[in-house]
XYZ file of C-alpha atoms in Angstrom:
461
model
C -114.002 -11.177 -58.659
C -114.105 -10.738 -54.930
C -110.729 -10.410 -53.293
C -109.596 -13.146 -50.858
C -109.692 -10.603 -48.034
C -113.431 -10.039 -48.532
C -114.159 -13.766 -48.444
C -112.061 -14.184 -45.289
C -113.744 -11.218 -43.606
C -117.114 -12.638 -44.589
C -116.242 -15.985 -42.998
C -115.048 -14.245 -39.825
C -118.251 -12.189 -39.746
C -120.339 -15.343 -39.933
C -118.280 -16.800 -37.110
C -118.899 -13.718 -34.966
C -122.625 -13.899 -35.624
C -122.610 -17.602 -34.730
C -120.665 -16.901 -31.535
C -123.155 -14.251 -30.385
C -126.184 -16.383 -31.250
C -124.845 -19.524 -29.554
C -123.787 -17.655 -26.451
C -127.234 -16.110 -26.125
C -128.846 -19.524 -26.559
C -126.650 -20.991 -23.828
C -127.665 -18.183 -21.440
C -131.274 -18.827 -22.371
C -130.904 -22.468 -21.299
C -129.966 -21.291 -17.811
C -132.617 -18.625 -17.568
C -135.567 -20.634 -18.830
C -134.820 -24.174 -17.756
C -132.701 -23.505 -14.693
C -130.443 -26.359 -15.765
C -126.759 -26.356 -15.067
C -124.743 -26.132 -18.270
C -121.989 -28.663 -18.922
C -119.826 -25.873 -20.390
C -119.735 -22.133 -19.993
C -121.775 -20.120 -22.516
C -118.565 -18.878 -24.094
C -117.616 -22.440 -25.128
C -121.006 -22.864 -26.801
C -120.291 -19.665 -28.695
C -116.847 -20.820 -29.797
C -118.234 -24.183 -30.894
C -120.733 -22.604 -33.267
C -118.218 -19.969 -34.375
C -115.770 -22.699 -35.394
C -118.431 -24.507 -37.395
C -119.417 -21.260 -39.129
C -115.882 -20.060 -39.812
C -113.640 -23.036 -40.580
C -115.544 -24.525 -43.561
C -116.038 -21.071 -45.055
C -112.363 -20.189 -44.576
C -111.153 -23.453 -46.113
C -113.403 -22.891 -49.109
C -112.260 -19.262 -49.438
C -108.606 -20.330 -49.526
C -109.288 -23.107 -52.047
C -111.487 -20.865 -54.194
C -108.838 -18.146 -54.286
C -106.448 -20.689 -55.790
C -108.826 -22.254 -58.275
C -110.934 -19.291 -59.416
C -108.269 -17.524 -61.564
C -107.856 -20.659 -63.667
C -111.623 -20.961 -64.052
C -111.892 -17.314 -65.151
C -109.119 -17.709 -67.705
C -110.629 -20.944 -68.961
C -114.026 -19.315 -69.549
C -112.449 -16.372 -71.370
C -110.441 -18.681 -73.624
C -113.602 -20.604 -74.434
C -115.377 -17.421 -75.547
C -115.509 -16.405 -79.264
C -113.477 -13.267 -78.485
C -110.450 -15.435 -77.706
C -110.396 -17.098 -81.109
C -108.027 -14.418 -82.465
C -105.433 -15.054 -79.771
C -102.145 -16.787 -80.603
C -102.299 -20.455 -79.564
C -99.535 -19.997 -76.985
C -96.511 -17.901 -76.166
C -95.558 -14.646 -74.493
C -97.730 -12.439 -76.750
C -100.819 -14.423 -75.795
C -100.014 -14.073 -72.093
C -99.455 -10.326 -72.460
C -102.861 -9.824 -74.113
C -104.625 -11.816 -71.403
C -102.810 -9.938 -68.638
C -103.721 -6.532 -70.085
C -107.369 -7.451 -70.513
C -107.570 -8.869 -66.983
C -106.016 -5.725 -65.514
C -108.613 -3.516 -67.203
C -111.464 -5.828 -66.187
C -110.367 -5.755 -62.561
C -109.974 -1.967 -62.617
C -106.209 -2.026 -62.112
C -105.572 -0.328 -65.480
C -107.445 2.391 -67.369
C -106.977 0.886 -70.829
C -105.136 -1.666 -72.919
C -101.887 -1.010 -74.757
C -102.418 -3.739 -77.384
C -105.686 -3.390 -79.221
C -105.921 -7.156 -79.487
C -106.686 -7.273 -75.770
C -109.655 -4.876 -75.959
C -112.025 -7.597 -77.127
C -111.184 -9.721 -74.109
C -112.056 -7.127 -71.484
C -115.791 -7.749 -71.495
C -115.458 -11.587 -71.371
C -113.129 -11.159 -68.437
C -115.668 -8.930 -66.662
C -118.420 -11.476 -67.248
C -116.246 -14.311 -65.944
C -115.154 -12.314 -62.892
C -118.772 -11.497 -62.030
C -119.833 -15.106 -62.497
C -117.116 -16.752 -60.451
C -117.071 -13.947 -57.894
C -120.772 -14.525 -57.313
C -120.234 -18.265 -57.066
C -117.483 -17.759 -54.504
C -119.577 -15.362 -52.455
C -122.647 -17.582 -52.509
C -120.704 -20.723 -51.662
C -118.900 -19.013 -48.770
C -122.177 -17.754 -47.336
C -123.843 -21.122 -47.826
C -121.048 -23.044 -46.129
C -120.900 -20.543 -43.272
C -124.654 -20.671 -42.676
C -124.801 -24.448 -43.044
C -121.903 -25.006 -40.648
C -123.228 -22.488 -38.148
C -126.722 -23.977 -38.287
C -125.327 -27.479 -37.785
C -123.455 -26.383 -34.684
C -126.293 -24.228 -33.371
C -128.878 -27.023 -33.608
C -126.668 -29.341 -31.555
C -126.597 -27.035 -28.536
C -128.239 -28.425 -25.403
C -127.677 -27.802 -21.697
C -125.669 -31.033 -21.382
C -123.755 -30.482 -24.630
C -119.964 -30.954 -24.151
C -118.976 -27.781 -25.977
C -115.836 -27.213 -23.919
C -114.417 -30.642 -24.732
C -115.048 -30.208 -28.440
C -113.585 -26.718 -28.566
C -110.464 -27.848 -26.712
C -110.060 -30.728 -29.157
C -110.268 -28.261 -32.031
C -107.620 -26.058 -30.420
C -105.375 -29.099 -29.922
C -105.816 -29.986 -33.585
C -104.732 -26.477 -34.568
C -101.672 -26.712 -32.306
C -100.803 -30.105 -33.762
C -101.159 -28.709 -37.272
C -98.813 -25.848 -36.408
C -96.234 -28.333 -35.144
C -96.583 -30.448 -38.259
C -96.005 -27.425 -40.480
C -92.602 -26.872 -38.863
C -91.723 -30.562 -39.099
C -92.834 -30.876 -42.715
C -90.919 -27.726 -43.637
C -87.753 -29.140 -42.071
C -88.262 -32.435 -43.882
C -88.724 -30.578 -47.158
C -85.508 -28.617 -46.663
C -83.559 -31.784 -45.877
C -85.083 -33.612 -48.852
C -84.183 -30.808 -51.280
C -80.631 -30.658 -49.913
C -80.254 -34.419 -50.129
C -81.606 -34.635 -53.676
C -79.274 -31.955 -55.039
C -76.333 -33.360 -53.076
C -76.838 -36.756 -54.691
C -76.871 -35.058 -58.096
C -73.578 -33.340 -57.244
C -71.959 -36.597 -56.222
C -72.906 -37.924 -59.642
C -70.256 -35.520 -61.025
C -67.717 -35.527 -58.183
C -66.586 -38.361 -55.940
C -67.625 -37.890 -52.283
C -64.095 -38.791 -51.220
C -62.588 -36.097 -53.455
C -65.092 -33.594 -52.052
C -64.638 -34.410 -48.378
C -60.869 -34.980 -48.380
C -59.571 -32.933 -51.329
C -57.356 -29.950 -50.545
C -57.906 -27.824 -53.673
C -61.073 -25.784 -54.210
C -61.365 -24.003 -57.566
C -64.747 -24.702 -59.207
C -65.421 -22.952 -62.506
C -69.164 -22.337 -63.019
C -68.576 -21.322 -66.656
C -66.808 -24.533 -67.704
C -68.601 -27.244 -69.645
C -70.403 -29.609 -67.223
C -69.077 -32.642 -69.067
C -65.404 -31.807 -68.489
C -63.365 -33.724 -65.963
C -64.034 -32.043 -62.583
C -61.660 -34.130 -60.524
C -59.348 -32.156 -58.262
C -61.404 -28.930 -58.287
C -63.911 -29.617 -55.531
C -61.757 -30.469 -52.531
C -63.626 -28.823 -49.641
C -61.002 -29.228 -46.909
C -59.811 -25.568 -47.245
C -63.399 -24.430 -46.730
C -63.821 -26.653 -43.681
C -60.514 -25.368 -42.337
C -61.494 -21.728 -42.837
C -64.841 -22.338 -41.125
C -63.163 -24.013 -38.151
C -60.446 -21.348 -37.794
C -62.837 -18.390 -37.987
C -65.976 -19.752 -36.358
C -64.823 -22.433 -33.941
C -61.372 -21.223 -32.865
C -60.867 -17.448 -33.127
C -64.487 -16.523 -32.437
C -64.707 -18.893 -29.488
C -61.409 -17.630 -28.049
C -63.097 -14.236 -27.882
C -66.620 -15.242 -26.934
C -66.045 -17.886 -24.252
C -63.806 -15.934 -21.845
C -65.658 -12.639 -22.244
C -69.081 -14.259 -22.104
C -68.245 -16.400 -19.099
C -66.594 -13.578 -17.170
C -69.470 -11.199 -17.855
C -71.908 -13.850 -16.605
C -69.871 -14.354 -13.418
C -69.692 -10.614 -12.802
C -73.416 -10.069 -13.382
C -74.492 -12.976 -11.152
C -71.922 -12.748 -8.341
C -70.422 -9.281 -8.089
C -72.718 -6.753 -9.746
C -75.178 -4.772 -7.644
C -78.850 -5.357 -8.509
C -79.144 -1.959 -10.196
C -76.017 -2.592 -12.252
C -77.253 -6.036 -13.316
C -80.626 -4.563 -14.185
C -78.993 -2.282 -16.760
C -75.947 -4.273 -17.817
C -77.642 -7.505 -18.855
C -80.100 -5.939 -21.359
C -77.299 -3.803 -22.760
C -75.147 -6.902 -23.275
C -77.962 -8.789 -24.925
C -78.487 -5.932 -27.388
C -75.369 -7.274 -29.132
C -77.422 -10.295 -30.203
C -79.924 -8.023 -31.939
C -77.438 -6.033 -34.006
C -77.776 -6.957 -37.717
C -74.845 -9.003 -38.967
C -74.267 -6.572 -41.816
C -73.432 -3.922 -39.202
C -70.863 -6.269 -37.706
C -69.574 -6.781 -41.239
C -69.079 -3.054 -41.742
C -67.303 -2.832 -38.395
C -65.054 -5.752 -39.316
C -64.214 -4.500 -42.806
C -63.705 -0.813 -42.025
C -62.249 -0.841 -38.519
C -60.996 -4.202 -37.304
C -59.466 -5.588 -40.516
C -57.168 -2.556 -41.163
C -56.134 -2.572 -37.504
C -55.316 -6.290 -37.669
C -53.313 -5.761 -40.857
C -51.314 -2.895 -39.350
C -50.688 -4.906 -36.203
C -49.486 -7.893 -38.203
C -47.113 -5.774 -40.267
C -45.866 -4.056 -37.118
C -44.810 -7.380 -35.602
C -43.108 -8.475 -38.801
C -45.756 -10.512 -40.626
C -45.325 -9.335 -44.201
C -48.213 -11.432 -45.490
C -50.776 -9.694 -43.234
C -53.769 -8.878 -45.415
C -56.553 -6.314 -45.161
C -58.924 -9.269 -45.401
C -58.033 -11.815 -42.762
C -59.469 -14.689 -40.804
C -58.400 -12.985 -37.595
C -60.494 -9.860 -38.240
C -63.589 -11.864 -39.124
C -63.135 -14.187 -36.150
C -62.654 -11.338 -33.659
C -65.840 -9.560 -34.722
C -67.744 -12.822 -34.899
C -66.632 -13.566 -31.357
C -68.011 -10.234 -30.164
C -71.282 -10.988 -31.898
C -71.568 -14.338 -30.101
C -70.779 -13.088 -26.590
C -74.488 -12.745 -25.663
C -75.119 -16.399 -26.568
C -72.433 -17.624 -24.186
C -73.140 -15.013 -21.524
C -76.884 -15.583 -21.406
C -76.622 -19.360 -21.077
C -73.827 -19.127 -18.509
C -75.773 -16.499 -16.558
C -78.869 -18.685 -16.386
C -76.836 -21.757 -15.461
C -74.915 -20.063 -12.647
C -78.068 -18.421 -11.299
C -79.778 -21.830 -11.269
C -77.191 -23.382 -8.947
C -78.951 -23.943 -5.599
C -78.304 -21.227 -3.061
C -77.520 -23.908 -0.478
C -74.368 -24.918 -2.391
C -73.171 -21.323 -2.513
C -73.954 -20.699 1.147
C -72.348 -23.970 2.206
C -69.096 -23.095 0.455
C -68.989 -19.634 2.023
C -69.861 -21.081 5.415
C -66.874 -23.406 5.147
C -64.601 -20.388 4.885
C -64.100 -20.260 1.118
C -63.811 -16.848 -0.500
C -66.177 -15.683 -3.204
C -63.669 -16.390 -5.963
C -62.978 -19.868 -4.578
C -66.709 -20.546 -4.427
C -67.059 -19.481 -8.048
C -64.103 -21.567 -9.264
C -64.696 -24.714 -7.229
C -68.483 -24.795 -6.724
C -70.530 -22.599 -9.037
C -68.725 -23.048 -12.356
C -68.361 -26.858 -12.014
C -72.020 -27.133 -10.990
C -73.126 -24.941 -13.908
C -70.744 -26.539 -16.404
C -73.415 -28.511 -18.349
C -75.366 -25.324 -19.042
C -72.200 -23.432 -19.956
C -71.135 -26.180 -22.368
C -74.587 -26.161 -23.955
C -74.315 -22.402 -24.488
C -70.903 -22.798 -26.087
C -72.210 -25.499 -28.431
C -75.090 -23.299 -29.543
C -72.670 -20.399 -30.026
C -70.396 -22.549 -32.207
C -73.410 -23.542 -34.313
C -74.260 -19.886 -34.724
C -70.690 -18.968 -35.621
C -70.090 -21.559 -38.318
C -73.338 -20.560 -40.008
C -72.479 -16.856 -40.130
C -71.966 -15.457 -43.621
C -72.074 -11.675 -43.767
C -69.027 -10.990 -41.592
C -66.986 -13.528 -43.559
C -68.053 -12.003 -46.864
C -67.002 -8.511 -45.786
C -63.884 -9.222 -43.744
C -62.323 -12.632 -44.420
C -62.002 -12.674 -48.200
C -62.765 -15.392 -50.708
C -59.518 -17.342 -50.950
C -59.851 -21.048 -50.216
C -56.533 -21.347 -48.452
C -55.230 -24.122 -46.207
C -52.919 -22.103 -43.988
C -52.349 -21.743 -40.239
C -51.669 -17.996 -40.623
C -54.785 -16.118 -39.384
C -53.493 -12.852 -40.862
C -54.212 -14.143 -44.363
C -57.565 -14.244 -46.052
C -59.623 -17.422 -45.861
C -63.095 -18.411 -46.839
C -65.796 -20.512 -45.252
C -68.475 -22.952 -46.286
C -71.256 -20.369 -46.047
C -69.394 -17.864 -48.225
C -68.883 -20.442 -50.965
C -72.540 -21.455 -50.815
C -73.514 -17.852 -51.509
C -70.887 -17.505 -54.231
C -71.970 -20.669 -56.045
C -75.689 -19.927 -55.909
C -75.427 -16.287 -56.974
C -73.150 -16.892 -59.966
C -74.164 -17.293 -63.605
C -73.817 -21.073 -63.716
C -76.853 -23.245 -64.365
C -78.374 -25.494 -61.719
C -77.178 -28.517 -63.708
C -73.540 -27.540 -63.327
C -71.466 -29.293 -60.633
C -70.180 -25.906 -59.394
C -73.716 -24.796 -58.574
C -74.662 -28.187 -57.179
C -71.620 -28.086 -54.900
C -73.440 -25.415 -52.854
C -76.015 -28.012 -51.859
C -73.329 -30.511 -50.872
C -71.684 -27.838 -48.730
C -75.065 -26.995 -47.250
C -75.638 -30.642 -46.383
C -72.287 -30.824 -44.593
C -73.102 -27.613 -42.707
C -76.533 -28.943 -41.812
C -75.119 -32.197 -40.437
C -72.473 -30.365 -38.384
C -74.889 -27.829 -36.862
C -77.472 -30.533 -36.214
C -74.866 -32.582 -34.384
C -73.780 -29.600 -32.277
C -77.379 -28.722 -31.425
C -78.072 -32.339 -30.503
C -75.067 -32.366 -28.178
C -76.184 -29.071 -26.643
C -79.708 -30.353 -26.042
C -78.381 -33.511 -24.424
C -76.202 -31.440 -22.111
C -79.131 -29.157 -21.232
C -81.278 -32.188 -20.472
C -78.659 -33.513 -18.129
C -78.435 -30.124 -16.458
C -82.184 -29.975 -15.896
C -82.260 -33.458 -14.482
C -79.711 -32.404 -11.899
C -81.499 -29.370 -10.482
C -85.236 -29.584 -11.225
């Protein structure tokens, strides 16, 4: 059977031929008739190319999905398949071996029972490969001919091509929207299943988290799925400690780069700062686990905190804050730079110093953009997993001591979904409920950030 790539290349080749032919015909209209074309010759070419390519491509994609079933069906209907087991793994193994030999991916069969199926597979592959090739060519020629015969000097090729492009853009947008809807639907469905085992009130307000994926699903699960310690750990690490690091450093770096740094310094410093956003989170995790966490533990013990642990919320939060600095800095930089120069000049002309202008004019004027950057940074922080896994520990603990280990919602989602429990167990299903809570929180923060950005744009555009 022909590979999908050959069918796609064939469709593209037909489109290229249609494009060249239609473009030449459009030029011929001008040369022979002297008429002014409604659209440029290139649009006539694209119109015919679309008609030659799109139907053939759609068929190629559909045929690639359907043809394997048709091949298998024909082989099973052949007399050589009468000796096969009616169903089961052995039957699938024999068919797979025979297909591999027929396609040339294997030199021979391991089970002799598959040898008799090789030739039926070859016959079926030739038959359906030929059908696919012929149908692709036929659709490409038919579509191209339909488009080519419609060409005239007054033909509105440009309008039709632009409509086709808009349809493609709309389809791309719908793919993203449908994907998001599918994710939300799957989360919602599994969350409802989880709340069939555990009360939503116990989940949202309980203070003890100790699910056992290996316990019997029918046992009483009350009191084991209180998610408040997870929410607390997420807030302490992602929304408090990380933000205490990221907001001051990010804001001050933005002020320095926009107000004090020389152009050459800004030219080099800003890209270097933004490189932090491109560092893989696992690298931050290594840094947190091997360098920051031991230092935090030693510091805690040095100041008399006996419970200071080598896995702590403080270590994870500090490194997470460093990771988020570019988010805050970039948004604050753009917001401060967008403040009208007249406001800055007016403040300086009134006798204010540079620092007074920054504190009393620039930062208040750029505050909506700064707040939006902070909101997006918080969303990024509470969704971070790798640093928490490597530096914060796994203990669901409701404690104000940041030198002790804590865990977060994202860590528990990973732990529940990578365990040995079945997907019908409430412990596994709890991961979806946690994911739904995380989704709602991040969606709310992003919505607030977008509203703030909109207000900011309305003020200065």
